[in-house]
Amino acid sequence: MTTPVRGRLRGWKLDAKAWAMRRVPMLCTCAEFDGFVADYFAGRLSARERLVFDIHLRMCGACRRFLEAYRRMLALEARLAGEESADEAPLPAGVPQGLVRAMQAARDAGRRSPES
Amino acid sequence: MDAGGPVSVTREGGSVADEARRPLREERAASAAMPDDELLRRLKAGEDTAFEVLVARFGGRMLAVARRLVGTTHCEDVLQEAFVQAYRAIERFEERSSLGTWLHRITVNAALMHLRSRDRRPEESIDALLDGYGARGFRAEPLWTFPRSSEELLESRQVTELVREKIAALPDGYRIVITLRDIEGLDTAEVAELLDMTEGAVKTRLHRARTALKNLLGSLWRDARG
């Protein structure tokens, strides 16, 4: 089979797939699949939504690759979050005293006008 | 070394200056070991020692939070505002969370107030950083993928620095949501309350921010498809 014919056949196949994703129940487009991704990772997809999600994933290589890259990005974020949770920034010289003075000023202002 | 007159010596053999410093060191050590409930009691009483302990114990972590949200230029202003707000609100602290968690929330609030008070610029679009869809509605894939060898990159500290850098490069509205949710660990409901948004809007914004971050990170490991 010549290349232009194969190319046309591939195009018809993709057109059919796109039509099906828009019209056949339980199928969805890539844009609709995107709408499920956040809930998928949060474990909040309903049973029906999970079925639609899984079916699309089986049919769409681009979304499989998207999901894999998204998953790896989340792993990198989690790693950063772990480091940040233990992160402490050293207070520059003079800052601790300034913070104490600010709280003292708030305390003294409160004592001068207790009703405010 | 001072070649002046003799140093006064106590009965135990140390200098008088050493004697004077010992109670101060012991007082500082006692302050550092002060449990949070005692610290709270003294804060409510307005004791100066309590202010010093509070700053020493939590200042570093609060500064790190402020810096993540507003950057290095204004983080000290936000930190001061957070401490003042914490002092003013201390009577209302019901101890339903730890003191550290409560202070974390106050710092986040102070940072968000600071961001809201800045000049209001039109929000930068994130669309250019997101995946597009082709004519048939299929996802238009970027010209790169995460290479399989990226797993070993997870071991490198440089990678987390890159993630931090790319998060900082996101438009403000999306950077705040992804930082609060994924880095500061707040849940969707908390983020929605802080930002005065619906939970649905937070979820949509978070997903778009994560997709943009995925693309920004992936562009570092450009890998020709084909």
Short mmCIF file of N, CA, C and O in Angstrom, two decimals, chain B residues 31-110:
data_model
loop_
_atom_site.label_atom_id
_atom_site.label_comp_id
_atom_site.label_asym_id
_atom_site.label_seq_id
_atom_site.Cartn_x
_atom_site.Cartn_y
_atom_site.Cartn_z
N SER B 31 14.56 28.84 78.74
CA SER B 31 13.62 29.41 77.77
C SER B 31 13.51 28.52 76.55
O SER B 31 12.42 28.27 76.04
N ALA B 32 14.64 28.05 76.07
CA ALA B 32 14.64 27.22 74.87
C ALA B 32 13.88 25.93 75.10
O ALA B 32 13.27 25.38 74.19
N ALA B 33 13.88 25.43 76.34
CA ALA B 33 13.22 24.16 76.64
C ALA B 33 11.77 24.37 77.05
O ALA B 33 11.08 23.40 77.33
N MET B 34 11.30 25.61 77.07
CA MET B 34 9.94 25.93 77.55
C MET B 34 8.91 25.22 76.68
O MET B 34 8.89 25.37 75.46
N PRO B 35 8.02 24.42 77.29
CA PRO B 35 7.00 23.75 76.48
C PRO B 35 6.02 24.77 75.89
O PRO B 35 5.86 25.88 76.42
N ASP B 36 5.35 24.39 74.81
CA ASP B 36 4.46 25.32 74.10
C ASP B 36 3.34 25.85 74.99
O ASP B 36 2.96 27.03 74.86
N ASP B 37 2.81 25.04 75.89
CA ASP B 37 1.68 25.54 76.69
C ASP B 37 2.16 26.63 77.66
O ASP B 37 1.45 27.61 77.91
N GLU B 38 3.37 26.46 78.18
CA GLU B 38 3.96 27.48 79.05
C GLU B 38 4.26 28.74 78.24
O GLU B 38 4.01 29.87 78.70
N LEU B 39 4.76 28.54 77.03
CA LEU B 39 5.05 29.67 76.15
C LEU B 39 3.78 30.45 75.87
O LEU B 39 3.74 31.68 75.91
N LEU B 40 2.68 29.72 75.60
CA LEU B 40 1.39 30.35 75.33
C LEU B 40 0.94 31.19 76.52
O LEU B 40 0.46 32.33 76.36
N ARG B 41 1.07 30.62 77.71
CA ARG B 41 0.63 31.33 78.91
C ARG B 41 1.40 32.64 79.05
O ARG B 41 0.84 33.69 79.34
N ARG B 42 2.71 32.57 78.81
CA ARG B 42 3.54 33.77 78.96
C ARG B 42 3.29 34.78 77.84
O ARG B 42 3.39 35.98 78.06
N LEU B 43 2.96 34.27 76.64
CA LEU B 43 2.63 35.20 75.55
C LEU B 43 1.37 35.98 75.89
O LEU B 43 1.30 37.19 75.69
N LYS B 44 0.37 35.26 76.42
CA LYS B 44 -0.89 35.91 76.77
C LYS B 44 -0.67 36.95 77.87
O LYS B 44 -1.38 37.95 77.95
N ALA B 45 0.35 36.69 78.72
CA ALA B 45 0.67 37.64 79.78
C ALA B 45 1.54 38.79 79.24
O ALA B 45 1.84 39.74 79.97
N GLY B 46 1.97 38.70 77.99
CA GLY B 46 2.76 39.76 77.38
C GLY B 46 4.20 39.82 77.85
O GLY B 46 4.82 40.89 77.84
N GLU B 47 4.77 38.67 78.23
CA GLU B 47 6.14 38.67 78.74
C GLU B 47 7.16 38.78 77.61
O GLU B 47 7.05 38.07 76.60
N ASP B 48 8.16 39.62 77.81
CA ASP B 48 9.21 39.81 76.79
C ASP B 48 9.95 38.51 76.49
O ASP B 48 10.27 38.22 75.33
N THR B 49 10.19 37.71 77.53
CA THR B 49 10.91 36.45 77.31
C THR B 49 10.15 35.56 76.33
O THR B 49 10.73 34.89 75.48
N ALA B 50 8.82 35.59 76.48
CA ALA B 50 7.99 34.75 75.60
C ALA B 50 8.13 35.20 74.15
O ALA B 50 8.16 34.37 73.23
N PHE B 51 8.18 36.51 73.92
CA PHE B 51 8.36 37.01 72.55
C PHE B 51 9.67 36.48 71.97
O PHE B 51 9.73 36.05 70.82
N GLU B 52 10.72 36.52 72.77
CA GLU B 52 12.04 36.08 72.29
C GLU B 52 12.02 34.59 71.96
O GLU B 52 12.57 34.15 70.94
N VAL B 53 11.40 33.82 72.84
CA VAL B 53 11.34 32.37 72.60
C VAL B 53 10.53 32.08 71.34
O VAL B 53 10.88 31.23 70.53
N LEU B 54 9.41 32.79 71.19
CA LEU B 54 8.55 32.57 70.02
C LEU B 54 9.33 32.82 68.73
O LEU B 54 9.28 32.03 67.79
N VAL B 55 10.06 33.91 68.70
CA VAL B 55 10.83 34.26 67.50
C VAL B 55 11.92 33.22 67.24
O VAL B 55 12.10 32.75 66.12
N ALA B 56 12.61 32.85 68.31
CA ALA B 56 13.71 31.89 68.15
C ALA B 56 13.19 30.53 67.69
O ALA B 56 13.81 29.85 66.89
N ARG B 57 12.03 30.14 68.26
CA ARG B 57 11.53 28.78 67.98
C ARG B 57 10.87 28.68 66.62
O ARG B 57 10.99 27.66 65.95
N PHE B 58 10.14 29.70 66.19
CA PHE B 58 9.32 29.58 64.98
C PHE B 58 9.72 30.54 63.85
O PHE B 58 9.24 30.39 62.74
N GLY B 59 10.58 31.52 64.16
CA GLY B 59 10.89 32.55 63.17
C GLY B 59 11.47 32.01 61.87
O GLY B 59 11.08 32.44 60.78
N GLY B 60 12.37 31.04 61.98
CA GLY B 60 13.02 30.50 60.80
C GLY B 60 12.02 29.83 59.85
O GLY B 60 12.05 30.03 58.63
N ARG B 61 11.14 29.01 60.44
CA ARG B 61 10.15 28.30 59.61
C ARG B 61 9.16 29.28 59.00
O ARG B 61 8.79 29.14 57.83
N MET B 62 8.76 30.28 59.78
CA MET B 62 7.79 31.25 59.27
C MET B 62 8.42 32.08 58.15
O MET B 62 7.76 32.40 57.15
N LEU B 63 9.69 32.40 58.29
CA LEU B 63 10.36 33.16 57.23
C LEU B 63 10.43 32.34 55.95
O LEU B 63 10.23 32.87 54.84
N ALA B 64 10.70 31.04 56.08
CA ALA B 64 10.76 30.17 54.90
C ALA B 64 9.40 30.15 54.19
O ALA B 64 9.34 30.20 52.96
N VAL B 65 8.31 30.07 54.96
CA VAL B 65 6.96 30.08 54.35
C VAL B 65 6.72 31.40 53.63
O VAL B 65 6.25 31.43 52.49
N ALA B 66 7.04 32.50 54.31
CA ALA B 66 6.83 33.83 53.72
C ALA B 66 7.62 33.97 52.42
O ALA B 66 7.13 34.49 51.41
N ARG B 67 8.83 33.47 52.44
CA ARG B 67 9.70 33.59 51.26
C ARG B 67 9.13 32.79 50.10
O ARG B 67 9.18 33.23 48.95
N ARG B 68 8.58 31.61 50.39
CA ARG B 68 8.01 30.78 49.30
C ARG B 68 6.84 31.48 48.65
O ARG B 68 6.60 31.34 47.46
N LEU B 69 6.08 32.25 49.43
CA LEU B 69 4.85 32.84 48.89
C LEU B 69 5.07 34.23 48.28
O LEU B 69 4.44 34.56 47.29
N VAL B 70 5.94 35.05 48.89
CA VAL B 70 6.07 36.43 48.38
C VAL B 70 7.46 36.74 47.84
O VAL B 70 7.68 37.84 47.35
N GLY B 71 8.39 35.79 47.94
CA GLY B 71 9.74 36.05 47.45
C GLY B 71 10.61 36.69 48.50
O GLY B 71 10.17 37.01 49.61
N THR B 72 11.87 36.93 48.14
CA THR B 72 12.85 37.38 49.14
C THR B 72 12.73 38.88 49.46
O THR B 72 13.11 39.31 50.54
N THR B 73 12.19 39.67 48.53
CA THR B 73 12.17 41.12 48.74
C THR B 73 11.28 41.52 49.92
O THR B 73 11.64 42.39 50.71
N HIS B 74 10.11 40.90 50.02
CA HIS B 74 9.13 41.35 51.02
C HIS B 74 8.89 40.35 52.14
O HIS B 74 8.00 40.57 52.97
N CYS B 75 9.68 39.28 52.18
CA CYS B 75 9.35 38.21 53.15
C CYS B 75 9.53 38.68 54.59
O CYS B 75 8.78 38.26 55.48
N GLU B 76 10.50 39.57 54.86
CA GLU B 76 10.69 40.04 56.24
C GLU B 76 9.53 40.93 56.68
O GLU B 76 9.13 40.88 57.85
N ASP B 77 8.98 41.73 55.76
CA ASP B 77 7.80 42.54 56.10
C ASP B 77 6.64 41.63 56.48
O ASP B 77 5.91 41.87 57.44
N VAL B 78 6.44 40.60 55.67
CA VAL B 78 5.36 39.65 55.92
C VAL B 78 5.60 38.94 57.27
O VAL B 78 4.67 38.74 58.04
N LEU B 79 6.84 38.60 57.54
CA LEU B 79 7.17 37.91 58.79
C LEU B 79 6.80 38.79 59.99
O LEU B 79 6.19 38.32 60.96
N GLN B 80 7.15 40.06 59.92
CA GLN B 80 6.84 40.97 61.04
C GLN B 80 5.33 41.09 61.20
O GLN B 80 4.82 41.01 62.33
N GLU B 81 4.62 41.24 60.10
CA GLU B 81 3.16 41.34 60.16
C GLU B 81 2.57 40.08 60.78
O GLU B 81 1.64 40.14 61.58
N ALA B 82 3.14 38.94 60.43
CA ALA B 82 2.64 37.66 60.95
C ALA B 82 2.83 37.58 62.47
O ALA B 82 1.92 37.16 63.20
N PHE B 83 3.98 37.99 62.95
CA PHE B 83 4.22 37.94 64.40
C PHE B 83 3.29 38.90 65.15
O PHE B 83 2.76 38.57 66.22
N VAL B 84 3.08 40.09 64.58
CA VAL B 84 2.18 41.04 65.25
C VAL B 84 0.75 40.50 65.27
O VAL B 84 0.08 40.56 66.29
N GLN B 85 0.32 39.93 64.14
CA GLN B 85 -1.04 39.35 64.09
C GLN B 85 -1.15 38.18 65.07
O GLN B 85 -2.18 38.01 65.72
N ALA B 86 -0.09 37.40 65.17
CA ALA B 86 -0.11 36.27 66.09
C ALA B 86 -0.26 36.77 67.52
O ALA B 86 -1.07 36.24 68.30
N TYR B 87 0.48 37.79 67.88
CA TYR B 87 0.37 38.31 69.24
C TYR B 87 -1.07 38.82 69.49
O TYR B 87 -1.66 38.55 70.54
N ARG B 88 -1.60 39.57 68.53
CA ARG B 88 -2.94 40.16 68.72
C ARG B 88 -4.02 39.09 68.80
O ARG B 88 -5.05 39.28 69.44
N ALA B 89 -3.78 37.95 68.15
CA ALA B 89 -4.80 36.89 68.11
C ALA B 89 -4.58 35.82 69.16
O ALA B 89 -5.35 34.85 69.23
N ILE B 90 -3.54 35.96 69.98
CA ILE B 90 -3.14 34.86 70.87
C ILE B 90 -4.25 34.49 71.85
O ILE B 90 -4.40 33.32 72.21
N GLU B 91 -5.07 35.47 72.29
CA GLU B 91 -6.15 35.16 73.24
C GLU B 91 -7.21 34.27 72.60
O GLU B 91 -7.89 33.53 73.29
N ARG B 92 -7.33 34.36 71.26
CA ARG B 92 -8.37 33.59 70.56
C ARG B 92 -7.86 32.22 70.12
O ARG B 92 -8.62 31.43 69.56
N PHE B 93 -6.60 31.92 70.36
CA PHE B 93 -6.05 30.63 69.95
C PHE B 93 -6.61 29.55 70.85
O PHE B 93 -6.38 29.54 72.06
N GLU B 94 -7.38 28.63 70.24
CA GLU B 94 -8.10 27.64 71.03
C GLU B 94 -7.34 26.31 71.15
O GLU B 94 -7.87 25.34 71.68
N GLU B 95 -6.14 26.27 70.63
CA GLU B 95 -5.28 25.08 70.75
C GLU B 95 -5.90 23.83 70.11
O GLU B 95 -5.62 22.72 70.54
N ARG B 96 -6.70 24.06 69.05
CA ARG B 96 -7.22 22.91 68.32
C ARG B 96 -6.16 22.35 67.37
O ARG B 96 -6.27 21.24 66.86
N SER B 97 -5.12 23.18 67.11
CA SER B 97 -3.96 22.69 66.36
C SER B 97 -2.73 23.02 67.20
O SER B 97 -2.84 23.70 68.23
N SER B 98 -1.56 22.60 66.73
CA SER B 98 -0.34 22.95 67.45
C SER B 98 -0.04 24.43 67.22
O SER B 98 -0.55 25.04 66.26
N LEU B 99 0.78 24.99 68.09
CA LEU B 99 1.16 26.39 67.94
C LEU B 99 1.88 26.60 66.61
O LEU B 99 1.63 27.59 65.92
N GLY B 100 2.71 25.68 66.21
CA GLY B 100 3.43 25.79 64.93
C GLY B 100 2.48 25.82 63.75
O GLY B 100 2.65 26.61 62.82
N THR B 101 1.47 24.95 63.77
CA THR B 101 0.49 24.91 62.67
C THR B 101 -0.30 26.23 62.62
O THR B 101 -0.57 26.77 61.55
N TRP B 102 -0.68 26.73 63.78
CA TRP B 102 -1.43 27.99 63.87
C TRP B 102 -0.60 29.14 63.31
O TRP B 102 -1.09 29.95 62.54
N LEU B 103 0.66 29.18 63.68
CA LEU B 103 1.55 30.24 63.19
C LEU B 103 1.78 30.12 61.69
O LEU B 103 1.91 31.11 60.99
N HIS B 104 1.84 28.87 61.21
CA HIS B 104 1.98 28.64 59.76
C HIS B 104 0.80 29.27 59.03
O HIS B 104 0.97 29.98 58.02
N ARG B 105 -0.41 29.03 59.53
CA ARG B 105 -1.61 29.60 58.89
C ARG B 105 -1.59 31.13 58.95
O ARG B 105 -1.94 31.80 57.98
N ILE B 106 -1.17 31.69 60.07
CA ILE B 106 -1.10 33.15 60.19
C ILE B 106 -0.10 33.71 59.18
O ILE B 106 -0.35 34.76 58.56
N THR B 107 1.01 33.03 58.99
CA THR B 107 2.02 33.50 58.04
C THR B 107 1.47 33.44 56.61
O THR B 107 1.67 34.37 55.83
N VAL B 108 0.77 32.36 56.30
CA VAL B 108 0.17 32.24 54.96
C VAL B 108 -0.81 33.38 54.74
O VAL B 108 -0.81 34.03 53.69
N ASN B 109 -1.66 33.64 55.74
CA ASN B 109 -2.63 34.74 55.64
C ASN B 109 -1.94 36.09 55.44
O ASN B 109 -2.37 36.89 54.61
N ALA B 110 -0.89 36.34 56.18
CA ALA B 110 -0.16 37.60 56.07
C ALA B 110 0.46 37.73 54.68
O ALA B 110 0.44 38.81 54.08
#
